PDB file of C-alpha atoms and ligand atoms in Angstrom:
ATOM      1  CA  MET A  28      -2.147  38.047 -16.161  1.00 46.00           C
ATOM      2  CA  ILE A  29      -6.202  37.473 -16.080  1.00 48.00           C
ATOM      3  CA  ILE A  30      -7.681  38.359 -12.613  1.00 52.00           C
ATOM      4  CA  GLU A  31     -10.409  35.759 -12.214  1.00 59.00           C
ATOM      5  CA  ASP A  32     -13.770  37.133 -10.547  1.00 64.00           C
ATOM      6  CA  CYS A  33     -15.185  34.835  -8.119  1.00 76.00           C
ATOM      7  CA  ASN A  34     -18.132  36.986  -7.298  1.00 69.00           C
ATOM      8  CA  ASN A  35     -17.729  35.935  -3.515  1.00 78.00           C
ATOM      9  CA  ASP A  36     -18.290  32.334  -4.607  1.00 89.00           C
ATOM     10  CA  VAL A  37     -15.714  30.870  -2.090  1.00 96.00           C
ATOM     11  CA  GLY A  38     -15.409  28.259   0.284  1.00 98.00           C
ATOM     12  CA  PRO A  39     -12.955  26.299   2.418  1.00 98.00           C
ATOM     13  CA  ILE A  40     -10.751  23.438   0.706  1.00 98.00           C
ATOM     14  CA  GLY A  41     -12.151  19.988   1.941  1.00 98.00           C
ATOM     15  CA  VAL A  42      -9.802  17.257   3.040  1.00 98.00           C
ATOM     16  CA  PHE A  43     -11.020  13.864   3.487  1.00 98.00           C
ATOM     17  CA  ASP A  44      -9.741  10.620   5.157  1.00 97.00           C
ATOM     18  CA  SER A  45     -11.408   7.588   6.351  1.00 95.00           C
ATOM     19  CA  GLY A  46     -10.516   8.329   9.824  1.00 93.00           C
ATOM     20  CA  TYR A  47      -7.054  10.176  11.201  1.00 93.00           C
ATOM     21  CA  GLY A  48      -4.505   9.471   8.560  1.00 94.00           C
ATOM     22  CA  GLY A  49      -5.501  12.398   6.264  1.00 96.00           C
ATOM     23  CA  LEU A  50      -4.216  14.755   9.072  1.00 96.00           C
ATOM     24  CA  THR A  51      -0.660  13.783   7.954  1.00 95.00           C
ATOM     25  CA  ILE A  52      -1.628  15.355   4.611  1.00 98.00           C
ATOM     26  CA  LEU A  53      -3.507  18.002   6.127  1.00 98.00           C
ATOM     27  CA  SER A  54      -0.866  19.414   8.550  1.00 96.00           C
ATOM     28  CA  GLU A  55       1.892  19.565   5.497  1.00 98.00           C
ATOM     29  CA  ILE A  56      -0.972  21.341   3.269  1.00 98.00           C
ATOM     30  CA  ARG A  57      -1.430  23.715   6.129  1.00 98.00           C
ATOM     31  CA  LYS A  58       2.123  24.504   6.782  1.00 97.00           C
ATOM     32  CA  LEU A  59       2.790  25.045   3.044  1.00 98.00           C
ATOM     33  CA  LEU A  60      -0.470  26.985   2.149  1.00 98.00           C
ATOM     34  CA  PRO A  61      -1.645  28.626   5.721  1.00 98.00           C
ATOM     35  CA  GLN A  62      -3.686  31.255   3.851  1.00 98.00           C
ATOM     36  CA  TYR A  63      -6.531  29.144   3.026  1.00 98.00           C
ATOM     37  CA  ASP A  64      -9.531  27.915   5.047  1.00 98.00           C
ATOM     38  CA  TYR A  65     -10.127  23.979   5.481  1.00 98.00           C
ATOM     39  CA  ILE A  66     -12.737  21.600   6.654  1.00 98.00           C
ATOM     40  CA  TYR A  67     -10.972  18.063   7.618  1.00 98.00           C
ATOM     41  CA  LEU A  68     -13.397  15.202   7.642  1.00 98.00           C
ATOM     42  CA  GLY A  69     -12.775  11.849   9.138  1.00 97.00           C
ATOM     43  CA  ASP A  70     -15.189   8.914   8.498  1.00 97.00           C
ATOM     44  CA  ASN A  71     -14.011   7.464  11.803  1.00 94.00           C
ATOM     45  CA  ALA A  72     -17.381   5.627  12.303  1.00 95.00           C
ATOM     46  CA  ARG A  73     -16.715   3.258   9.299  1.00 95.00           C
ATOM     47  CA  ALA A  74     -12.985   3.440   9.365  1.00 93.00           C
ATOM     48  CA  PRO A  75     -11.082   1.630   8.278  1.00 93.00           C
ATOM     49  CA  TYR A  76     -11.810   1.403   4.667  1.00 94.00           C
ATOM     50  CA  GLY A  77      -8.860  -0.551   3.645  1.00 93.00           C
ATOM     51  CA  SER A  78     -10.676  -4.173   3.756  1.00 92.00           C
ATOM     52  CA  ARG A  79     -13.999  -3.005   2.293  1.00 95.00           C
ATOM     53  CA  SER A  80     -15.113  -3.662  -1.154  1.00 95.00           C
ATOM     54  CA  PHE A  81     -14.780  -1.289  -4.354  1.00 95.00           C
ATOM     55  CA  ASP A  82     -18.775  -0.499  -4.220  1.00 97.00           C
ATOM     56  CA  ILE A  83     -18.794   0.224  -0.251  1.00 98.00           C
ATOM     57  CA  VAL A  84     -15.411   2.687  -0.564  1.00 97.00           C
ATOM     58  CA  TYR A  85     -16.884   4.547  -3.440  1.00 98.00           C
ATOM     59  CA  GLN A  86     -20.498   5.049  -1.855  1.00 98.00           C
ATOM     60  CA  PHE A  87     -18.940   6.301   1.641  1.00 98.00           C
ATOM     61  CA  THR A  88     -16.186   8.505  -0.222  1.00 98.00           C
ATOM     62  CA  LEU A  89     -19.259   9.775  -2.575  1.00 98.00           C
ATOM     63  CA  GLU A  90     -21.198  10.763   0.559  1.00 98.00           C
ATOM     64  CA  ALA A  91     -18.285  12.571   2.063  1.00 98.00           C
ATOM     65  CA  VAL A  92     -17.401  14.447  -1.015  1.00 98.00           C
ATOM     66  CA  LYS A  93     -21.301  15.456  -1.042  1.00 98.00           C
ATOM     67  CA  HIS A  94     -21.133  16.666   2.191  1.00 98.00           C
ATOM     68  CA  LEU A  95     -18.097  18.524   2.040  1.00 98.00           C
ATOM     69  CA  PHE A  96     -19.570  20.279  -0.940  1.00 98.00           C
ATOM     70  CA  ASP A  97     -22.896  21.109   0.994  1.00 98.00           C
ATOM     71  CA  SER A  98     -20.503  22.808   3.609  1.00 98.00           C
ATOM     72  CA  GLY A  99     -19.421  25.018   0.980  1.00 98.00           C
ATOM     73  CA  CYS A 100     -16.157  23.406  -0.467  1.00 98.00           C
ATOM     74  CA  ARG A 101     -15.341  24.038  -3.974  1.00 98.00           C
ATOM     75  CA  LEU A 102     -12.294  21.578  -3.962  1.00 98.00           C
ATOM     76  CA  VAL A 103     -11.814  18.475  -2.160  1.00 98.00           C
ATOM     77  CA  ILE A 104      -8.700  16.623  -1.611  1.00 98.00           C
ATOM     78  CA  LEU A 105      -9.115  12.801  -0.796  1.00 98.00           C
ATOM     79  CA  ALA A 106      -6.226  12.495   1.754  1.00 98.00           C
ATOM     80  CA  CYS A 107      -6.689   8.635   1.647  1.00 97.00           C
ATOM     81  CA  ASN A 108      -5.019   6.152  -0.918  1.00 97.00           C
ATOM     82  CA  THR A 109      -7.824   3.751  -0.635  1.00 96.00           C
ATOM     83  CA  ALA A 110     -10.359   6.396  -1.573  1.00 98.00           C
ATOM     84  CA  SER A 111      -8.331   7.555  -4.229  1.00 97.00           C
ATOM     85  CA  ALA A 112      -7.591   4.058  -5.605  1.00 96.00           C
ATOM     86  CA  LYS A 113     -11.208   2.764  -5.323  1.00 95.00           C
ATOM     87  CA  ALA A 114     -13.718   6.260  -5.930  1.00 97.00           C
ATOM     88  CA  LEU A 115     -11.567   9.120  -7.201  1.00 98.00           C
ATOM     89  CA  ARG A 116     -11.859   8.164 -11.064  1.00 97.00           C
ATOM     90  CA  THR A 117     -15.675   7.468 -10.786  1.00 98.00           C
ATOM     91  CA  ILE A 118     -16.495  10.541  -8.918  1.00 98.00           C
ATOM     92  CA  GLN A 119     -14.504  12.796 -11.470  1.00 98.00           C
ATOM     93  CA  GLN A 120     -15.793  11.062 -14.579  1.00 98.00           C
ATOM     94  CA  CYS A 121     -19.207  10.245 -13.658  1.00 98.00           C
ATOM     95  CA  ASP A 122     -20.752  12.051 -10.263  1.00 98.00           C
ATOM     96  CA  LEU A 123     -18.698  15.554 -10.708  1.00 98.00           C
ATOM     97  CA  PRO A 124     -20.721  16.589 -14.292  1.00 98.00           C
ATOM     98  CA  LYS A 125     -23.992  15.895 -12.490  1.00 98.00           C
ATOM     99  CA  ILE A 126     -23.543  17.340  -9.378  1.00 97.00           C
ATOM    100  CA  ASP A 127     -21.461  20.622 -10.080  1.00 97.00           C
ATOM    101  CA  PRO A 128     -18.944  20.567 -12.981  1.00 96.00           C
ATOM    102  CA  THR A 129     -17.187  23.722 -11.497  1.00 96.00           C
ATOM    103  CA  ARG A 130     -16.115  21.787  -8.305  1.00 98.00           C
ATOM    104  CA  ARG A 131     -13.297  19.668  -7.963  1.00 98.00           C
ATOM    105  CA  VAL A 132     -11.721  16.286  -6.304  1.00 98.00           C
ATOM    106  CA  LEU A 133      -7.976  15.397  -6.425  1.00 98.00           C
ATOM    107  CA  GLY A 134      -6.362  12.465  -5.044  1.00 98.00           C
ATOM    108  CA  VAL A 135      -3.097  11.551  -3.589  1.00 98.00           C
ATOM    109  CA  ILE A 136      -1.874   8.777  -5.813  1.00 98.00           C
ATOM    110  CA  ARG A 137      -0.953  10.719  -9.045  1.00 98.00           C
ATOM    111  CA  PRO A 138       1.237  13.333  -7.231  1.00 98.00           C
ATOM    112  CA  THR A 139       3.120  10.708  -5.269  1.00 98.00           C
ATOM    113  CA  VAL A 140       3.793   8.788  -8.481  1.00 98.00           C
ATOM    114  CA  GLU A 141       5.016  12.096 -10.500  1.00 98.00           C
ATOM    115  CA  VAL A 142       8.102  12.296  -7.851  1.00 98.00           C
ATOM    116  CA  LEU A 143       9.136   8.650  -8.070  1.00 98.00           C
ATOM    117  CA  GLY A 144      11.295   9.213 -11.507  1.00 98.00           C
ATOM    118  CA  SER A 145      13.662  11.498  -9.375  1.00 98.00           C
ATOM    119  CA  ILE A 146      14.369   9.137  -6.839  1.00 98.00           C
ATOM    120  CA  THR A 147      14.431   5.743  -8.055  1.00 98.00           C
ATOM    121  CA  LYS A 148      17.981   4.523  -9.634  1.00 98.00           C
ATOM    122  CA  THR A 149      16.992   0.937 -10.025  1.00 98.00           C
ATOM    123  CA  GLY A 150      13.423   1.618 -11.269  1.00 98.00           C
ATOM    124  CA  LYS A 151      12.150  -0.916  -8.773  1.00 98.00           C
ATOM    125  CA  ILE A 152       9.369   0.673  -6.677  1.00 98.00           C
ATOM    126  CA  GLY A 153       7.848  -0.855  -3.452  1.00 98.00           C
ATOM    127  CA  ILE A 154       4.202   0.133  -2.313  1.00 98.00           C
ATOM    128  CA  LEU A 155       3.162  -0.494   1.310  1.00 98.00           C
ATOM    129  CA  GLY A 156      -0.699   0.107   1.297  1.00 98.00           C
ATOM    130  CA  THR A 157      -3.946  -1.167   2.675  1.00 96.00           C
ATOM    131  CA  ALA A 158      -5.282  -4.284   0.976  1.00 95.00           C
ATOM    132  CA  GLY A 159      -7.923  -2.194  -0.928  1.00 94.00           C
ATOM    133  CA  THR A 160      -5.132   0.058  -2.491  1.00 96.00           C
ATOM    134  CA  ILE A 161      -2.672  -2.977  -3.426  1.00 97.00           C
ATOM    135  CA  LYS A 162      -5.602  -5.132  -4.948  1.00 96.00           C
ATOM    136  CA  SER A 163      -6.871  -2.109  -6.766  1.00 96.00           C
ATOM    137  CA  GLU A 164      -3.638  -2.053  -8.747  1.00 97.00           C
ATOM    138  CA  SER A 165      -3.995   1.909  -8.803  1.00 97.00           C
ATOM    139  CA  TYR A 166      -0.058   2.426  -8.218  1.00 98.00           C
ATOM    140  CA  PRO A 167       1.340  -0.151 -10.879  1.00 98.00           C
ATOM    141  CA  ILE A 168      -1.215   1.280 -13.317  1.00 98.00           C
ATOM    142  CA  GLU A 169      -0.250   4.960 -12.724  1.00 98.00           C
ATOM    143  CA  ILE A 170       3.555   3.948 -12.530  1.00 98.00           C
ATOM    144  CA  GLY A 171       3.244   2.066 -15.840  1.00 98.00           C
ATOM    145  CA  LYS A 172       1.901   4.948 -17.413  1.00 98.00           C
ATOM    146  CA  MET A 173       4.197   7.697 -16.206  1.00 98.00           C
ATOM    147  CA  TYR A 174       7.351   5.202 -16.332  1.00 98.00           C
ATOM    148  CA  PRO A 175       6.814   2.223 -18.423  1.00 98.00           C
ATOM    149  CA  GLY A 176      10.247   0.605 -17.755  1.00 97.00           C
ATOM    150  CA  PHE A 177       9.467   0.767 -13.750  1.00 98.00           C
ATOM    151  CA  VAL A 178       8.613  -2.538 -11.841  1.00 98.00           C
ATOM    152  CA  THR A 179       6.242  -1.897  -9.001  1.00 98.00           C
ATOM    153  CA  TYR A 180       5.695  -4.479  -6.182  1.00 98.00           C
ATOM    154  CA  GLY A 181       2.633  -4.194  -3.733  1.00 98.00           C
ATOM    155  CA  GLN A 182       2.567  -5.338  -0.293  1.00 98.00           C
ATOM    156  CA  PRO A 183      -0.662  -5.058   1.754  1.00 98.00           C
ATOM    157  CA  CYS A 184       0.088  -4.200   5.530  1.00 98.00           C
ATOM    158  CA  PRO A 185      -3.690  -4.876   6.826  1.00 96.00           C
ATOM    159  CA  MET A 186      -2.287  -4.665  10.516  1.00 96.00           C
ATOM    160  CA  TRP A 187      -0.968  -1.311  10.266  1.00 96.00           C
ATOM    161  CA  VAL A 188      -3.769   1.105  10.380  1.00 92.00           C
ATOM    162  CA  PRO A 189      -5.190  -0.729  13.184  1.00 91.00           C
ATOM    163  CA  LEU A 190      -2.247  -0.205  14.930  1.00 92.00           C
ATOM    164  CA  VAL A 191      -2.239   3.442  14.422  1.00 90.00           C
ATOM    165  CA  GLU A 192      -6.080   3.768  15.299  1.00 82.00           C
ATOM    166  CA  CYS A 193      -5.177   2.001  18.575  1.00 85.00           C
ATOM    167  CA  ARG A 194      -2.294   4.242  19.446  1.00 85.00           C
ATOM    168  CA  GLU A 195       0.077   1.142  19.347  1.00 90.00           C
ATOM    169  CA  TRP A 196       2.597   2.952  16.897  1.00 90.00           C
ATOM    170  CA  GLU A 197       5.491   3.174  19.324  1.00 88.00           C
ATOM    171  CA  GLY A 198       4.261  -0.247  21.372  1.00 90.00           C
ATOM    172  CA  SER A 199       6.762  -3.164  21.070  1.00 90.00           C
ATOM    173  CA  GLY A 200       3.740  -5.000  19.516  1.00 92.00           C
ATOM    174  CA  ALA A 201       4.019  -3.284  16.706  1.00 96.00           C
ATOM    175  CA  ASP A 202       7.573  -4.199  15.564  1.00 97.00           C
ATOM    176  CA  TYR A 203       6.327  -7.557  14.701  1.00 97.00           C
ATOM    177  CA  PHE A 204       4.009  -6.190  12.071  1.00 97.00           C
ATOM    178  CA  VAL A 205       6.190  -3.759  10.802  1.00 98.00           C
ATOM    179  CA  LYS A 206       9.199  -6.101  10.248  1.00 98.00           C
ATOM    180  CA  LYS A 207       6.555  -8.698   8.901  1.00 98.00           C
ATOM    181  CA  TYR A 208       5.527  -6.561   6.076  1.00 98.00           C
ATOM    182  CA  ILE A 209       8.848  -4.977   4.893  1.00 98.00           C
ATOM    183  CA  ASP A 210      10.503  -8.425   4.934  1.00 98.00           C
ATOM    184  CA  GLN A 211       7.687  -9.743   2.660  1.00 98.00           C
ATOM    185  CA  LEU A 212       7.968  -6.917   0.261  1.00 98.00           C
ATOM    186  CA  PHE A 213      12.029  -7.231  -0.003  1.00 98.00           C
ATOM    187  CA  SER A 214      11.677 -10.871  -0.517  1.00 98.00           C
ATOM    188  CA  LEU A 215       9.676 -10.149  -3.880  1.00 98.00           C
ATOM    189  CA  ASP A 216      12.977  -8.292  -5.046  1.00 98.00           C
ATOM    190  CA  ALA A 217      16.045  -6.962  -2.941  1.00 98.00           C
ATOM    191  CA  GLU A 218      16.904  -4.239  -5.638  1.00 98.00           C
ATOM    192  CA  ILE A 219      13.593  -2.267  -4.632  1.00 98.00           C
ATOM    193  CA  ASP A 220      15.300   1.127  -3.805  1.00 98.00           C
ATOM    194  CA  THR A 221      12.458   3.502  -3.146  1.00 98.00           C
ATOM    195  CA  VAL A 222       9.069   2.352  -1.122  1.00 98.00           C
ATOM    196  CA  VAL A 223       6.035   4.373  -0.890  1.00 98.00           C
ATOM    197  CA  LEU A 224       4.123   4.602   2.185  1.00 98.00           C
ATOM    198  CA  GLY A 225       0.990   4.394   0.376  1.00 98.00           C
ATOM    199  CA  CYS A 226      -1.556   4.988   3.117  1.00 97.00           C
ATOM    200  CA  THR A 227      -1.791   8.198   4.977  1.00 95.00           C
ATOM    201  CA  HIS A 228      -1.886   6.739   8.360  1.00 94.00           C
ATOM    202  CA  TYR A 229       1.591   5.131   7.830  1.00 97.00           C
ATOM    203  CA  PRO A 230       3.736   8.071   8.634  1.00 95.00           C
ATOM    204  CA  LEU A 231       3.036   7.482  12.471  1.00 93.00           C
ATOM    205  CA  LEU A 232       4.847   4.292  11.891  1.00 96.00           C
ATOM    206  CA  TYR A 233       7.830   6.019  10.467  1.00 97.00           C
ATOM    207  CA  HIS A 234      10.390   5.363  13.200  1.00 96.00           C
ATOM    208  CA  LYS A 235       9.781   1.857  13.438  1.00 97.00           C
ATOM    209  CA  ILE A 236       9.472   1.586   9.297  1.00 98.00           C
ATOM    210  CA  MET A 237      12.872   2.952   9.479  1.00 98.00           C
ATOM    211  CA  GLN A 238      14.328   0.495  11.918  1.00 97.00           C
ATOM    212  CA  TYR A 239      13.413  -2.495   9.599  1.00 98.00           C
ATOM    213  CA  MET A 240      13.836  -0.897   6.129  1.00 98.00           C
ATOM    214  CA  PRO A 241      16.866  -2.144   4.375  1.00 98.00           C
ATOM    215  CA  GLN A 242      19.844   0.540   4.344  1.00 97.00           C
ATOM    216  CA  GLY A 243      19.959   2.629   1.211  1.00 97.00           C
ATOM    217  CA  VAL A 244      16.085   2.535   0.509  1.00 98.00           C
ATOM    218  CA  THR A 245      14.329   6.014   0.147  1.00 98.00           C
ATOM    219  CA  VAL A 246      11.029   5.888   2.035  1.00 98.00           C
ATOM    220  CA  VAL A 247       8.623   8.616   0.410  1.00 98.00           C
ATOM    221  CA  LYS A 248       6.187   9.964   2.738  1.00 97.00           C
ATOM    222  CA  GLN A 249       3.107  11.657   0.815  1.00 98.00           C
ATOM    223  CA  GLY A 250       2.462  14.856   3.095  1.00 98.00           C
ATOM    224  CA  ALA A 251       4.950  17.499   1.550  1.00 98.00           C
ATOM    225  CA  ILE A 252       4.342  15.836  -2.063  1.00 98.00           C
ATOM    226  CA  VAL A 253       0.539  16.182  -1.974  1.00 98.00           C
ATOM    227  CA  ALA A 254       1.190  19.742  -0.106  1.00 98.00           C
ATOM    228  CA  ASP A 255       3.334  21.046  -3.034  1.00 98.00           C
ATOM    229  CA  SER A 256       0.957  19.360  -5.918  1.00 98.00           C
ATOM    230  CA  LEU A 257      -1.753  21.329  -4.326  1.00 98.00           C
ATOM    231  CA  GLN A 258       0.066  24.460  -4.473  1.00 98.00           C
ATOM    232  CA  SER A 259       0.971  23.906  -8.153  1.00 98.00           C
ATOM    233  CA  TYR A 260      -2.631  23.188  -9.122  1.00 98.00           C
ATOM    234  CA  LEU A 261      -3.837  26.293  -7.441  1.00 98.00           C
ATOM    235  CA  GLU A 262      -1.175  28.355  -9.271  1.00 98.00           C
ATOM    236  CA  ARG A 263      -2.316  26.576 -12.563  1.00 98.00           C
ATOM    237  CA  HIS A 264      -5.797  27.083 -11.964  1.00 98.00           C
ATOM    238  CA  PRO A 265      -6.744  30.861 -10.957  1.00 97.00           C
ATOM    239  CA  GLU A 266     -10.337  29.884 -11.597  1.00 96.00           C
ATOM    240  CA  MET A 267     -10.195  27.625  -8.375  1.00 98.00           C
ATOM    241  CA  GLU A 268      -7.637  29.470  -6.361  1.00 98.00           C
ATOM    242  CA  CYS A 269     -10.024  32.527  -6.150  1.00 97.00           C
ATOM    243  CA  ARG A 270     -12.864  30.155  -5.096  1.00 97.00           C
ATOM    244  CA  CYS A 271     -10.819  29.163  -1.979  1.00 98.00           C
ATOM    245  CA  SER A 272     -11.407  31.337   0.886  1.00 98.00           C
ATOM    246  CA  LYS A 273      -8.567  32.841   2.677  1.00 97.00           C
ATOM    247  CA  GLY A 274      -8.988  33.118   6.654  1.00 97.00           C
ATOM    248  CA  GLY A 275      -6.291  30.614   7.828  1.00 97.00           C
ATOM    249  CA  GLY A 276      -9.084  28.472   9.698  1.00 97.00           C
ATOM    250  CA  CYS A 277      -9.696  24.868  10.191  1.00 97.00           C
ATOM    251  CA  GLU A 278     -12.999  23.193  11.142  1.00 98.00           C
ATOM    252  CA  TYR A 279     -12.620  19.291  12.190  1.00 98.00           C
ATOM    253  CA  GLN A 280     -15.635  16.933  11.583  1.00 98.00           C
ATOM    254  CA  THR A 281     -16.099  13.399  12.387  1.00 98.00           C
ATOM    255  CA  THR A 282     -18.578  10.646  12.163  1.00 98.00           C
ATOM    256  CA  GLU A 283     -17.809   9.210  15.265  1.00 97.00           C
ATOM    257  CA  SER A 284     -17.336  10.691  18.866  1.00 97.00           C
ATOM    258  CA  SER A 285     -16.086  14.277  18.636  1.00 97.00           C
ATOM    259  CA  GLU A 286     -14.354  13.917  22.141  1.00 97.00           C
ATOM    260  CA  ASN A 287     -12.425  10.953  20.771  1.00 94.00           C
ATOM    261  CA  PHE A 288     -11.570  12.619  17.582  1.00 95.00           C
ATOM    262  CA  SER A 289     -10.190  15.546  19.174  1.00 96.00           C
ATOM    263  CA  SER A 290      -8.450  13.531  21.534  1.00 93.00           C
ATOM    264  CA  MET A 291      -6.473  11.447  19.271  1.00 91.00           C
ATOM    265  CA  ALA A 292      -6.139  14.226  16.483  1.00 92.00           C
ATOM    266  CA  SER A 293      -4.250  16.431  18.762  1.00 88.00           C
ATOM    267  CA  VAL A 294      -1.454  13.661  18.987  1.00 82.00           C
ATOM    268  CA  PHE A 295      -1.343  13.732  15.182  1.00 83.00           C
ATOM    269  CA  LEU A 296      -1.195  17.247  15.052  1.00 89.00           C
ATOM    270  CA  SER A 297       0.485  18.225  18.401  1.00 84.00           C
ATOM    271  CA  GLU A 298      -2.152  21.108  18.619  1.00 88.00           C
ATOM    272  CA  THR A 299      -5.583  21.193  20.747  1.00 92.00           C
ATOM    273  CA  ILE A 300      -8.632  21.245  18.393  1.00 95.00           C
ATOM    274  CA  SER A 301     -12.211  20.885  18.709  1.00 96.00           C
ATOM    275  CA  THR A 302     -14.360  18.802  16.570  1.00 97.00           C
ATOM    276  CA  LYS A 303     -17.841  18.768  15.282  1.00 98.00           C
ATOM    277  CA  HIS A 304     -19.795  15.480  15.082  1.00 98.00           C
ATOM    278  CA  ILE A 305     -21.492  14.973  11.650  1.00 98.00           C
ATOM    279  CA  THR A 306     -23.725  12.126   9.926  1.00 98.00           C
ATOM    280  CA  LEU A 307     -23.129  11.119   6.480  1.00 98.00           C
ATOM    281  CA  LYS A 308     -26.091   9.760   4.196  1.00 91.00           C
TER     282      LYS A 308
HETATM  283  N1  DGL B   7      -5.435   6.389   5.427  1.00 56.71           N
HETATM  284  C1  DGL B   7      -6.049   5.527   4.445  1.00 56.71           C
HETATM  285  C2  DGL B   7      -5.269   5.342   3.240  1.00 56.71           C
HETATM  286  O1  DGL B   7      -4.422   6.221   2.925  1.00 56.71           O
HETATM  287  C3  DGL B   7      -6.487   4.072   4.700  1.00 56.71           C
HETATM  288  C4  DGL B   7      -7.156   3.880   6.084  1.00 56.71           C
HETATM  289  C5  DGL B   7      -8.149   2.935   6.218  1.00 56.71           C
HETATM  290  O2  DGL B   7      -7.930   1.565   5.857  1.00 56.71           O
HETATM  291  O3  DGL B   7      -9.391   3.471   6.403  1.00 56.71           O
HETATM  292  O4  DGL B   7      -5.567   4.569   2.338  1.00 56.71           O
END
């Protein structure tokens, strides 16, 4: 086995989301890979991204990636489906070669699509996501490449992120919108047997989602899938693995109020954290 020499060129793994949703990914990554250092960045001041245009999501995501690189990250995970759908490919193909071809940015859509083949029996897949993710067609495109026989149905759920961001995921008002979007999805095809929660905020609504999901349908959450995929990536790329610092720490950054972020994030993470305010440009 080749022992990589990183010459102390190490830094934390960056995890980025428009707001709090990526914390559902971060917590699973840290459970599986506790040895690494992480920086979590939430662009809460400009969230939600779901209804924003392609150009704006790309611009905001690129600013976040550059900030995480400037903070020392060699590897950044876009823990946001909307950013993965609208910005990842351009950043990988056009920006990274200019910024630093040895750094990497990875998304959440591809690893999620990879597991679907081992779950579905009917080959009919439902995707619940933000308007931006669904409109981008990223899921049907990736699913079509990997599983040409599958049929994909996308359902935008524009009220779900605001419900989560406003801490209303347990509230009775959430039931109306949870039921509404699930019913709309299954009115497209009752044989859908696998539904992807294609937005990192949605696991907070999981209990309500399961109340209204037809029996026998498998609901796919992304956290553990993305964590497994990162572990496998680092095993296959020792030249990157040795550039990930190993102190077991995590720094939290937000573009909004650090007090608000810390208070909300502690609900997502079930632990108390402190947060640094930063500005993106
Ligand atoms: N959590 C993000 C995602 O996975 C979306 C939230 C937003 O609309 O900003 O798509």
